[in-house]
Amino acid sequence: MTKTQRKILNIESVHAARRVLCALFCVWSFGVPVFSQQVDLSTKLRLAQSFEQAGEWEKAATIYESLLESNADSFIILDGLRRSYTELKEYDKAMDLVRQQLRAKPLDENLLSWLGGLYELAGKTQTADSVWHVIFSKDRQNANLYRLVAAQLIDHREYERAIQIYLEGREATKNQLVFLEELASLYGALHQYELAASEYVKLVRSNPQQVTYVEARLSSYTGHEEARRAALAVVQKEVQQTPEQIPVLSLLAWLYMDGKEFDAALEQYRRIDHLTKANGHEIFQFGERAAQERAYAVAAKAFREVMDKNERQDILPLARLGYARALEELSAENDTLAQLSGRTPASSPGSTENTRVSEFQPTFQGAMALYDRLTRDYPNTDIAMQAFFRIGMIRFNRFFDLDGAAAAFDTVRRLPYNGILAVEATMSLGEIQTAHNDLIRAHREYGQLLTMAPEQYRDRVLYRIAELNYFEARFDTAVSSLQRISHNLANDLANDALQLLYFIQGNKEAGQEALAEFARADLLVRQRKYSEALALFESVTKRFAVTPLLDNAMMRTGDLHLLLNKPDSALMVFSRIINDLPTSILRDRAQMRIGEVYEGRLKDKKKAIEAYEAVLAHYPTSLFVEEARKRIRILRGDSI
Amino acid sequence: MIRTAIGLKHYVQAAFIAIVVIAAQGSAFGQAKLLIPMDIRQTDHLKAYGVAFWILQHNGTVDWLLNYRGGSFMLDFSDVAARECRIRGVLFEPASASDASSIYAEVQREDNNMDVVRLEKVPKIAVYVPPTFKPWDDAVTIALEYAEIPYTKVWDEEVLSGKLADYDWLHLHHEDFTGQYGKFYANYRYAQWYIDQQILYEKEAKRLGFKKVSEEKKAVTRGIKEFVGNGGFMFAMCSATDSYDIALAAENVDICDVMFDGDPPDPDSDIDIPPSDPPPIRDPNTDYFTLFEFSAKYDPVPSMLSQNHVSIVKGFMGQTTAFRKSLIKRTITILAQREGTEEVRYLHGNYGRGTFTWYGGHDPEDYQHAVGDPPTDLSLHKNSPGYRLILNNVLFPAAKKKQQKT
């Protein structure tokens, strides 16, 4: 580069620099007011919006009005001012604003929907309707336009008219499957359950994946029986017309289950099972749900069907176990009913070999026969372990068959599949040994549990051991165990422990011999040797008549008379406690028992009421007064 | 409230008149009586009101011994009455004719602030509730159910068709008469119960010919006002108290926002805008209010309404907890107030030929009852002083009107 060239370049760069500076000056001198205007606009806009948020609509409107003077076309300002006018109920001004905007965009659907909304607010519904039709005329096939208008009406809580708009839209679009959810939701909100269900059915039919969603939506109101019935009628009709639509059948079954109409639900699950070729799986699942709902009869029916099909080996053992369990529960219900009606419940296990098994005449023997077959068909499995455990429970609790129960529980704890069942079996074995009068072995069973059972069993085991010590007249040892249990007040056993503890402590002064005799009689009761226990308690009442144990022994005597079905003798004993033992703290209990005998055993309502009234009159501070009051009111038919 | 000083001569005259009146009634002397004491010895204060009501239902009469052992009840002794007391768990004391006359004499002595009010009319009780109401939603219905006092449910249609005239006493369930649904919108707008409630109210308003719920509720408040003006007794708790007043005050103003009635409130509406000062912080351990003592002989009405076995009652909150003292008209009788504050909890006033009693808070045994909380089991609060105040109001219309002594 030559010197001249360099000079020229320098001159050019100086000129360029001057031009840049000039431009910058121009920008600065003209741009500052523009920039400051923009800052002012932005600040004012934010202020107006703040006033809006604070609900100060008049102030917001004033600022928006001033902003609009210099920014006539700003959408943000127009929109803010429209909102403010609307809140101030200055609907005419708001409408003028929207009309002004419409001049630029005459068929803008959003602007038109606002205008219609303003007419609605001003109470000009006919004009609003004509605006809606202008919107629809843009494109009658466009579903979103109907949604836009319906949303305006919903905002103004005009639900019925929103429904009309959707229905018009459906006609216009010639699509019966449009607006299903919207209409179902609106009908549901207006408690028009049948119409809501119709829409939901259409939804399920058009999109089977939605069945769970529909169930969830329906569940928001099927708690009202009237609503469930309405939905049921619609779904039933649909099923009649299209009997092979599985999602609709599922919906029908769900509605039946929701209303606890289990038999009807089972019918639907049968159809679903058949149509889906599930080979019993649907029916099995229904059986499990029904059993959870304690509907054992229908659960048994379902399990029986799965067993009869005999097609799904994977669920067959579970169905058989479910069936046996349902039968056991049905037998227990029958037993309770038998006891309430004064009949003697089943007392002997008999042979399970040729026992007739049916859910229509459920018996414990039948249930045991089923468990028995399970143990043979699935040996060394979890199924067998559960079956053995149930056999043990029935034999022990229902038939007091100690050897049979012991054999079953012993098998349970030798199987490795379920640790909790093994612990429960050992607990029961301890009780069986107690009933067998083999207290040493009972101690051994419980001792074993103390070392191996999970922590939550500890207090239960300790309580059983304390009871054994009491039966064996080792009262001090029993007391120390009971004290430990009673310190844990969160435990359900704390009350039982306290009761036995106070009984031992309160009657120690009766003397070791008297208390030991009493405990021995209690053991006989535990062993269900009621006659022997009665004789022993009667002997205690004679031999230790001047000890504090007397009233307790008499109470036990009365209760044993009841167990031996001698209510008259029981009444005599209870009356003697009341009349002959004026300082006894059990007189209120005895009086209460008299009422219970008249009410429950002798069915003499009048005498029962008299007896309960005597509790109230003579023992007003007794713990039994609340119950006595309740019994009187039930017996005299008060609505309580 | 009129407090009149009476000289000794007047005392003697009054005592003489009282004795003559009681003797003329015949029931005070010569008849064994059954006293239901209402002091701290009573085992079930709330059921005791039910027994008194039951006696009235069976054509008996009950003497309410104001300020005598916590406002005790005296009735003729009968085995049936004694048995009913026992069955309901109400403590009673048999009183011989001479014991009873001593009690009456003590009550009537001019130097004792006590008096006898004879209850002889079974009040016809209506409770204003929506059809979806549950008896455990509302302290008054809980109290009535527990005390076994029968009541009839009424709602908008009954009020608007003038059926309130058939009743003596009206309780307002914790309604929001402003048409804003208790302002639960903020927290419960998506809750099914809230949605259902709003739809139900809107349908009912439309069915009865109103465009908006708020307009319909205003008509209902006018109906209730007319009921009181014609001699009815109105009792309200919680939000029913001030929302009733606000609805009347907002007669020509739309105070409801768009979420309540589909359009914005009138711009100049500030009637129902809460005060900007924050509500006082409350501590359930220190929140107690004091019942005022009134002259039983000269102010029997406020005396009846404030009978209790304690004079200081545990406070409790509601959507409306208290009324600001400085804003209460001078003609209103303040029955209870939180000491050292402006908070009036319990007040009574007259309008036309009737009266109204307002009690702040929602549930006297649940300090802060929230939506969805379990109902209060009154069998665990048999001696609740707060609930007693409610039941005083129920028996109050049963009282025979006496000629004023002043």
JSON list of C-alpha atoms in Angstrom, two decimals, chain A residues 193-194 197-198 200-202 205 218 225-245 247-257 259 261 263-265 267-268 271:
[
{"chain": "A", "resi": 193, "resn": "TYR", "atom": "CA", "xyz": [-78.42, -39.03, 34.84]},
{"chain": "A", "resi": 194, "resn": "GLU", "atom": "CA", "xyz": [-80.08, -40.99, 32.08]},
{"chain": "A", "resi": 197, "resn": "ALA", "atom": "CA", "xyz": [-75.26, -42.23, 30.86]},
{"chain": "A", "resi": 198, "resn": "SER", "atom": "CA", "xyz": [-76.40, -42.27, 27.22]},
{"chain": "A", "resi": 200, "resn": "TYR", "atom": "CA", "xyz": [-71.06, -42.13, 28.26]},
{"chain": "A", "resi": 201, "resn": "VAL", "atom": "CA", "xyz": [-72.32, -45.30, 26.59]},
{"chain": "A", "resi": 202, "resn": "LYS", "atom": "CA", "xyz": [-71.74, -43.73, 23.19]},
{"chain": "A", "resi": 205, "resn": "ARG", "atom": "CA", "xyz": [-68.89, -47.71, 22.21]},
{"chain": "A", "resi": 218, "resn": "LEU", "atom": "CA", "xyz": [-70.05, -42.29, 36.65]},
{"chain": "A", "resi": 225, "resn": "GLU", "atom": "CA", "xyz": [-79.24, -44.89, 44.00]},
{"chain": "A", "resi": 226, "resn": "GLU", "atom": "CA", "xyz": [-81.52, -42.91, 41.72]},
{"chain": "A", "resi": 227, "resn": "ALA", "atom": "CA", "xyz": [-78.53, -41.96, 39.56]},
{"chain": "A", "resi": 228, "resn": "ARG", "atom": "CA", "xyz": [-77.21, -45.51, 39.45]},
{"chain": "A", "resi": 229, "resn": "ARG", "atom": "CA", "xyz": [-80.62, -46.87, 38.48]},
{"chain": "A", "resi": 230, "resn": "ALA", "atom": "CA", "xyz": [-80.90, -44.32, 35.66]},
{"chain": "A", "resi": 231, "resn": "ALA", "atom": "CA", "xyz": [-77.46, -45.22, 34.34]},
{"chain": "A", "resi": 232, "resn": "LEU", "atom": "CA", "xyz": [-78.24, -48.91, 34.70]},
{"chain": "A", "resi": 233, "resn": "ALA", "atom": "CA", "xyz": [-81.42, -48.61, 32.62]},
{"chain": "A", "resi": 234, "resn": "VAL", "atom": "CA", "xyz": [-79.51, -46.94, 29.81]},
{"chain": "A", "resi": 235, "resn": "VAL", "atom": "CA", "xyz": [-76.66, -49.43, 29.81]},
{"chain": "A", "resi": 236, "resn": "GLN", "atom": "CA", "xyz": [-79.05, -52.40, 30.01]},
{"chain": "A", "resi": 237, "resn": "LYS", "atom": "CA", "xyz": [-80.91, -51.13, 26.97]},
{"chain": "A", "resi": 238, "resn": "GLU", "atom": "CA", "xyz": [-77.66, -50.72, 25.10]},
{"chain": "A", "resi": 239, "resn": "VAL", "atom": "CA", "xyz": [-76.62, -54.26, 25.98]},
{"chain": "A", "resi": 240, "resn": "GLN", "atom": "CA", "xyz": [-79.93, -55.59, 24.68]},
{"chain": "A", "resi": 241, "resn": "GLN", "atom": "CA", "xyz": [-79.32, -53.87, 21.36]},
{"chain": "A", "resi": 242, "resn": "THR", "atom": "CA", "xyz": [-75.67, -54.83, 21.04]},
{"chain": "A", "resi": 243, "resn": "PRO", "atom": "CA", "xyz": [-75.19, -57.85, 23.31]},
{"chain": "A", "resi": 244, "resn": "GLU", "atom": "CA", "xyz": [-71.63, -58.56, 22.24]},
{"chain": "A", "resi": 245, "resn": "GLN", "atom": "CA", "xyz": [-70.05, -55.19, 23.01]},
{"chain": "A", "resi": 247, "resn": "PRO", "atom": "CA", "xyz": [-66.80, -52.61, 27.02]},
{"chain": "A", "resi": 248, "resn": "VAL", "atom": "CA", "xyz": [-70.52, -51.93, 27.46]},
{"chain": "A", "resi": 249, "resn": "LEU", "atom": "CA", "xyz": [-70.94, -55.27, 29.21]},
{"chain": "A", "resi": 250, "resn": "SER", "atom": "CA", "xyz": [-68.06, -54.33, 31.50]},
{"chain": "A", "resi": 251, "resn": "LEU", "atom": "CA", "xyz": [-69.79, -51.06, 32.25]},
{"chain": "A", "resi": 252, "resn": "LEU", "atom": "CA", "xyz": [-73.01, -52.90, 33.04]},
{"chain": "A", "resi": 253, "resn": "ALA", "atom": "CA", "xyz": [-71.19, -55.36, 35.31]},
{"chain": "A", "resi": 254, "resn": "TRP", "atom": "CA", "xyz": [-69.45, -52.48, 37.05]},
{"chain": "A", "resi": 255, "resn": "LEU", "atom": "CA", "xyz": [-72.78, -50.73, 37.68]},
{"chain": "A", "resi": 256, "resn": "TYR", "atom": "CA", "xyz": [-74.19, -53.91, 39.20]},
{"chain": "A", "resi": 257, "resn": "MET", "atom": "CA", "xyz": [-71.12, -54.32, 41.40]},
{"chain": "A", "resi": 259, "resn": "GLY", "atom": "CA", "xyz": [-74.91, -51.33, 43.64]},
{"chain": "A", "resi": 261, "resn": "GLU", "atom": "CA", "xyz": [-76.18, -56.54, 42.85]},
{"chain": "A", "resi": 263, "resn": "ASP", "atom": "CA", "xyz": [-75.84, -62.02, 41.04]},
{"chain": "A", "resi": 264, "resn": "ALA", "atom": "CA", "xyz": [-76.63, -59.69, 38.17]},
{"chain": "A", "resi": 265, "resn": "ALA", "atom": "CA", "xyz": [-72.95, -58.73, 37.98]},
{"chain": "A", "resi": 267, "resn": "GLU", "atom": "CA", "xyz": [-74.29, -62.86, 34.86]},
{"chain": "A", "resi": 268, "resn": "GLN", "atom": "CA", "xyz": [-72.46, -60.12, 32.98]},
{"chain": "A", "resi": 271, "resn": "ARG", "atom": "CA", "xyz": [-70.98, -63.22, 29.20]}
]
